[in-house]
Amino acid sequence: MRRRPGDRKSRPCPARRCGIPAPARPDPRFVSSVPRLQDPSVTTLGPAADPLLTAALAATLLLLLLALVVAYRRGHRNAAAQLQHELDALRRQTLTDPLTGIPNRRAGERLLNQAAETGADLWVAIVDLDDFKPVNDIHGHAAGDHLLQTVATILFTVAADITAEVTTDAPPASQAGQAARVGGDEFALYVPATADPDLVADRIDAAITAQTHRQRGLPPVRLSIGWASTRRVPIDQVVRAADAALACAKHAPRRGSAVRSARHHSARQESPNTVSVVTASEAHR
């Protein structure tokens, strides 16, 4: 029989040539019933997967998600607390004199504004350290800084003690019982209107004397104080009235006292430049 072009030549099976019967083809009816082997390391997540394993994986993912949420919220709270702490520290720095550690001029102005809002009456004093320049010239700036720190501590302590004595209820710290450094060698006192300025001056004088004996190398400390009350002067003029009283105190005789004190006595409608002068040594005569 002649082969046509394109016909493939049939080759005899090698098994037949060797006398070995050819393997029988599997019956397709039985192939589907044989279970297929599967790699045990491969997990199937589908309808045929183990429901317990699926539930365990879902629970693990949920716990991880919750842990991430808790960590995020905790980190957020910590960051917010740290930010608030830094803001509070910055606010304290803006209201604190860096040399003496007591409130500065801005803090004093803020105190007066709060007193005006609440209607609290205060004695306001401007305190000047007399003859401070020679201390820097003779003893050096380090001695001058130490003197300023000593005076600041005395004024702050006396103001707090006097306020605690004359008030039955603890007053807001923002309204009374404070001292502030408002200039190079100038300070301010804020005490309740019920306090006696002469007693405050005596306390300051006694504290300076005690500190001078305690620190033998401390340069002489001489203070002049001008007082004004918000009961007699509008609060927006009380600092100017205290300045006027301070100018009068500087011209008063010292008579052996470390403190010269002058009080402003004008009524609200009078000029704030009207003052009467009294030294600490004369206050209780």
Short mmCIF file of C-alpha atoms in Angstrom, two decimals:
data_model
loop_
_atom_site.label_atom_id
_atom_site.label_comp_id
_atom_site.label_asym_id
_atom_site.label_seq_id
_atom_site.Cartn_x
_atom_site.Cartn_y
_atom_site.Cartn_z
CA MET A 1 0.00 0.00 0.00
CA ARG A 2 1.37 3.31 -1.09
CA ARG A 3 1.65 5.99 1.63
CA ARG A 4 0.20 9.29 0.96
CA PRO A 5 2.20 12.43 1.50
CA GLY A 6 1.76 13.71 5.04
CA ASP A 7 1.01 10.33 6.56
CA ARG A 8 3.13 9.54 9.66
CA LYS A 9 4.90 6.28 9.61
CA SER A 10 3.63 4.10 12.38
CA ARG A 11 6.40 2.70 14.49
CA PRO A 12 6.02 -0.50 16.42
CA CYS A 13 6.03 -0.20 20.20
CA PRO A 14 9.45 -1.03 21.68
CA ALA A 15 7.75 -3.21 24.22
CA ARG A 16 6.23 -5.33 21.50
CA ARG A 17 9.59 -5.77 19.82
CA CYS A 18 10.98 -7.03 23.11
CA GLY A 19 8.00 -9.22 23.81
CA ILE A 20 6.80 -7.08 26.71
CA PRO A 21 3.13 -6.22 26.72
CA ALA A 22 2.36 -2.49 26.60
CA PRO A 23 1.02 -0.96 29.83
CA ALA A 24 -2.67 -0.56 29.96
CA ARG A 25 -4.06 2.90 30.07
CA PRO A 26 -5.89 3.77 33.32
CA ASP A 27 -9.59 3.67 33.24
CA PRO A 28 -10.84 7.26 33.55
CA ARG A 29 -13.75 6.06 35.65
CA PHE A 30 -11.42 5.21 38.52
CA VAL A 31 -9.02 8.18 38.30
CA SER A 32 -11.38 10.65 39.94
CA SER A 33 -11.95 8.35 42.92
CA VAL A 34 -8.26 8.14 43.87
CA PRO A 35 -7.27 10.78 46.49
CA ARG A 36 -4.51 13.14 45.43
CA LEU A 37 -1.48 13.57 47.64
CA GLN A 38 -0.86 17.15 48.80
CA ASP A 39 2.22 18.89 50.20
CA PRO A 40 1.63 19.03 53.98
CA SER A 41 3.51 22.35 54.19
CA VAL A 42 0.94 24.07 52.00
CA THR A 43 -2.15 25.32 53.83
CA THR A 44 -5.31 25.77 51.86
CA LEU A 45 -7.44 28.72 52.93
CA GLY A 46 -10.67 27.94 51.26
CA PRO A 47 -13.90 26.09 51.78
CA ALA A 48 -11.99 22.84 52.17
CA ALA A 49 -9.60 24.23 54.87
CA ASP A 50 -9.76 23.15 58.49
CA PRO A 51 -12.31 25.46 60.22
CA LEU A 52 -10.36 25.39 63.51
CA LEU A 53 -7.18 26.49 61.76
CA THR A 54 -9.03 29.25 59.95
CA ALA A 55 -10.54 30.51 63.20
CA ALA A 56 -7.13 30.46 64.90
CA LEU A 57 -5.55 32.46 62.09
CA ALA A 58 -8.40 34.98 62.15
CA ALA A 59 -8.08 35.38 65.93
CA THR A 60 -4.31 35.90 65.60
CA LEU A 61 -4.79 38.58 62.97
CA LEU A 62 -7.39 40.29 65.14
CA LEU A 63 -5.08 40.28 68.15
CA LEU A 64 -2.27 41.75 66.06
CA LEU A 65 -4.58 44.47 64.82
CA LEU A 66 -5.71 45.29 68.35
CA ALA A 67 -2.10 45.39 69.53
CA LEU A 68 -1.24 47.84 66.76
CA VAL A 69 -4.19 50.06 67.67
CA VAL A 70 -3.29 50.04 71.38
CA ALA A 71 0.36 50.80 70.63
CA TYR A 72 -0.63 53.66 68.35
CA ARG A 73 -3.00 55.20 70.88
CA ARG A 74 -0.48 54.80 73.69
CA GLY A 75 2.22 56.40 71.59
CA HIS A 76 -0.17 59.21 70.68
CA ARG A 77 -0.97 59.87 74.35
CA ASN A 78 2.70 59.81 75.28
CA ALA A 79 3.52 62.23 72.49
CA ALA A 80 0.70 64.55 73.57
CA ALA A 81 1.85 64.42 77.21
CA GLN A 82 5.43 65.14 76.18
CA LEU A 83 4.31 68.07 74.06
CA GLN A 84 2.22 69.48 76.93
CA HIS A 85 5.20 69.10 79.28
CA GLU A 86 7.44 71.01 76.87
CA LEU A 87 4.84 73.75 76.45
CA ASP A 88 4.51 74.12 80.24
CA ALA A 89 8.29 74.31 80.60
CA LEU A 90 8.47 76.94 77.85
CA ARG A 91 5.68 78.92 79.52
CA ARG A 92 7.52 78.83 82.84
CA GLN A 93 10.68 80.03 81.14
CA THR A 94 8.89 83.00 79.62
CA LEU A 95 7.57 83.98 83.08
CA THR A 96 10.75 83.34 85.11
CA ASP A 97 13.86 85.44 85.56
CA PRO A 98 16.78 83.20 84.53
CA LEU A 99 19.26 84.66 87.04
CA THR A 100 17.23 84.70 90.24
CA GLY A 101 14.60 82.05 89.50
CA ILE A 102 11.70 84.27 90.64
CA PRO A 103 8.95 85.66 88.34
CA ASN A 104 9.94 88.32 85.81
CA ARG A 105 8.30 91.55 84.65
CA ARG A 106 5.93 89.74 82.31
CA ALA A 107 4.73 87.56 85.18
CA GLY A 108 4.15 90.68 87.30
CA GLU A 109 2.09 92.31 84.56
CA ARG A 110 0.10 89.12 84.18
CA LEU A 111 -0.56 89.08 87.93
CA LEU A 112 -1.89 92.65 87.84
CA ASN A 113 -4.15 91.80 84.89
CA GLN A 114 -5.58 88.85 86.80
CA ALA A 115 -6.10 91.02 89.87
CA ALA A 116 -7.98 93.53 87.73
CA GLU A 117 -10.23 90.77 86.37
CA THR A 118 -11.00 89.31 89.80
CA GLY A 119 -11.20 92.64 91.64
CA ALA A 120 -8.49 91.65 94.15
CA ASP A 121 -6.89 94.56 96.05
CA LEU A 122 -3.12 94.53 96.40
CA TRP A 123 -0.22 96.45 97.77
CA VAL A 124 2.29 96.84 94.96
CA ALA A 125 5.86 97.80 95.82
CA ILE A 126 8.78 98.75 93.60
CA VAL A 127 12.07 97.82 95.27
CA ASP A 128 15.40 99.25 94.14
CA LEU A 129 18.82 98.00 95.20
CA ASP A 130 20.76 101.14 96.16
CA ASP A 131 24.38 101.60 95.09
CA PHE A 132 24.45 98.39 93.11
CA LYS A 133 26.86 99.58 90.41
CA PRO A 134 29.84 99.91 92.82
CA VAL A 135 29.27 96.29 93.83
CA ASN A 136 29.89 95.17 90.25
CA ASP A 137 32.81 97.57 89.84
CA ILE A 138 34.57 96.64 93.09
CA HIS A 139 33.63 93.02 93.74
CA GLY A 140 32.95 91.84 90.18
CA HIS A 141 29.85 90.72 88.30
CA ALA A 142 29.79 87.33 89.99
CA ALA A 143 29.40 89.05 93.37
CA GLY A 144 26.73 91.31 91.88
CA ASP A 145 24.79 88.32 90.57
CA HIS A 146 25.02 86.63 93.95
CA LEU A 147 23.72 89.77 95.65
CA LEU A 148 20.75 89.92 93.27
CA GLN A 149 19.96 86.27 93.95
CA THR A 150 20.14 86.85 97.71
CA VAL A 151 17.82 89.86 97.58
CA ALA A 152 15.39 88.00 95.30
CA THR A 153 15.19 85.10 97.74
CA ILE A 154 14.58 87.45 100.69
CA LEU A 155 11.83 89.39 98.91
CA PHE A 156 10.09 86.28 97.63
CA THR A 157 10.18 84.60 101.05
CA VAL A 158 8.93 87.67 102.94
CA ALA A 159 6.09 88.25 100.45
CA ALA A 160 4.94 84.64 100.78
CA ASP A 161 5.18 84.66 104.60
CA ILE A 162 3.31 87.96 104.99
CA THR A 163 0.57 86.78 102.64
CA ALA A 164 0.14 83.54 104.58
CA GLU A 165 -0.18 85.49 107.85
CA VAL A 166 -2.79 88.03 106.75
CA THR A 167 -5.08 85.69 104.82
CA THR A 168 -7.34 83.08 106.39
CA ASP A 169 -7.98 81.34 103.09
CA ALA A 170 -5.06 80.53 100.85
CA PRO A 171 -5.16 83.18 98.09
CA PRO A 172 -4.50 82.28 94.50
CA ALA A 173 -0.75 82.30 93.99
CA SER A 174 -1.29 84.38 90.86
CA GLN A 175 -2.79 87.29 92.81
CA ALA A 176 -0.66 87.83 95.92
CA GLY A 177 2.37 86.75 97.84
CA GLN A 178 4.86 87.13 95.03
CA ALA A 179 8.04 88.97 94.20
CA ALA A 180 9.32 89.61 90.69
CA ARG A 181 12.49 90.96 89.15
CA VAL A 182 11.38 93.72 86.81
CA GLY A 183 14.75 95.22 85.88
CA GLY A 184 18.48 94.97 86.42
CA ASP A 185 18.51 95.83 90.14
CA GLU A 186 14.79 96.52 90.47
CA PHE A 187 12.15 94.22 91.93
CA ALA A 188 8.41 94.30 92.60
CA LEU A 189 6.36 92.97 95.50
CA TYR A 190 2.69 91.96 95.38
CA VAL A 191 0.99 91.38 98.75
CA PRO A 192 -2.67 91.53 99.84
CA ALA A 193 -4.12 94.94 100.62
CA THR A 194 -4.65 93.78 104.23
CA ALA A 195 -0.89 93.58 104.78
CA ASP A 196 1.02 96.36 106.54
CA PRO A 197 3.76 97.80 104.29
CA ASP A 198 5.75 98.93 107.32
CA LEU A 199 5.75 95.39 108.70
CA VAL A 200 6.88 94.07 105.33
CA ALA A 201 9.74 96.59 105.27
CA ASP A 202 10.78 95.57 108.79
CA ARG A 203 10.77 91.90 107.82
CA ILE A 204 12.93 92.63 104.80
CA ASP A 205 15.32 94.71 106.92
CA ALA A 206 15.64 91.90 109.49
CA ALA A 207 16.20 89.29 106.80
CA ILE A 208 18.93 91.38 105.18
CA THR A 209 20.67 91.86 108.53
CA ALA A 210 20.53 88.13 109.26
CA GLN A 211 21.83 87.26 105.80
CA THR A 212 24.69 89.76 106.14
CA HIS A 213 25.82 88.12 109.38
CA ARG A 214 25.48 84.67 107.82
CA GLN A 215 27.49 85.55 104.72
CA ARG A 216 30.51 87.52 105.87
CA GLY A 217 31.65 88.35 102.36
CA LEU A 218 28.26 89.70 101.25
CA PRO A 219 28.50 93.34 100.06
CA PRO A 220 26.35 95.86 101.95
CA VAL A 221 22.68 95.63 100.98
CA ARG A 222 20.59 98.81 100.93
CA LEU A 223 17.04 98.90 99.57
CA SER A 224 14.51 101.63 98.79
CA ILE A 225 10.83 100.67 98.51
CA GLY A 226 7.87 102.58 97.11
CA TRP A 227 4.35 101.35 97.92
CA ALA A 228 0.99 101.92 96.25
CA SER A 229 -2.39 100.28 96.89
CA THR A 230 -5.02 99.40 94.32
CA ARG A 231 -7.59 100.57 96.88
CA ARG A 232 -6.39 104.13 96.37
CA VAL A 233 -5.02 104.09 92.83
CA PRO A 234 -6.53 102.51 89.71
CA ILE A 235 -4.74 99.30 88.96
CA ASP A 236 -3.47 100.58 85.62
CA GLN A 237 -1.71 103.42 87.50
CA VAL A 238 -0.52 101.55 90.56
CA VAL A 239 2.97 100.84 89.21
CA ARG A 240 3.48 104.50 88.31
CA ALA A 241 2.30 105.51 91.78
CA ALA A 242 4.72 103.03 93.38
CA ASP A 243 7.53 104.46 91.24
CA ALA A 244 6.71 107.94 92.51
CA ALA A 245 6.80 106.67 96.09
CA LEU A 246 10.14 105.00 95.39
CA ALA A 247 11.62 108.30 94.21
CA CYS A 248 10.58 109.88 97.52
CA ALA A 249 11.96 106.94 99.51
CA LYS A 250 15.37 107.43 97.93
CA HIS A 251 15.51 110.95 99.38
CA ALA A 252 14.43 109.88 102.87
CA PRO A 253 17.01 109.57 105.68
CA ARG A 254 18.09 106.00 106.25
CA ARG A 255 18.81 106.28 110.02
CA GLY A 256 20.77 103.06 110.26
CA SER A 257 18.19 100.90 108.52
CA ALA A 258 18.91 98.83 105.44
CA VAL A 259 15.46 99.67 104.04
CA ARG A 260 13.86 103.01 103.23
CA SER A 261 10.14 102.82 102.53
CA ALA A 262 7.57 105.30 101.23
CA ARG A 263 3.84 104.87 100.79
CA HIS A 264 1.52 106.45 98.28
CA HIS A 265 -1.56 107.94 100.02
CA SER A 266 -3.51 109.70 97.26
CA ALA A 267 -7.15 108.86 96.67
CA ARG A 268 -8.23 107.52 93.31
CA GLN A 269 -9.15 110.92 91.95
CA GLU A 270 -5.91 112.56 93.11
CA SER A 271 -2.53 112.63 91.46
CA PRO A 272 -0.54 109.42 91.92
CA ASN A 273 2.55 111.55 92.60
CA THR A 274 1.34 112.51 96.09
CA VAL A 275 3.15 110.37 98.66
CA SER A 276 4.08 110.29 102.29
CA VAL A 277 7.45 108.94 103.31
CA VAL A 278 8.22 106.66 106.24
CA THR A 279 11.38 104.63 106.81
CA ALA A 280 11.31 101.13 108.21
CA SER A 281 13.03 102.27 111.37
CA GLU A 282 10.36 104.94 111.89
CA ALA A 283 7.38 102.73 111.11
CA HIS A 284 6.70 101.59 114.68
CA ARG A 285 7.77 104.69 116.59
#
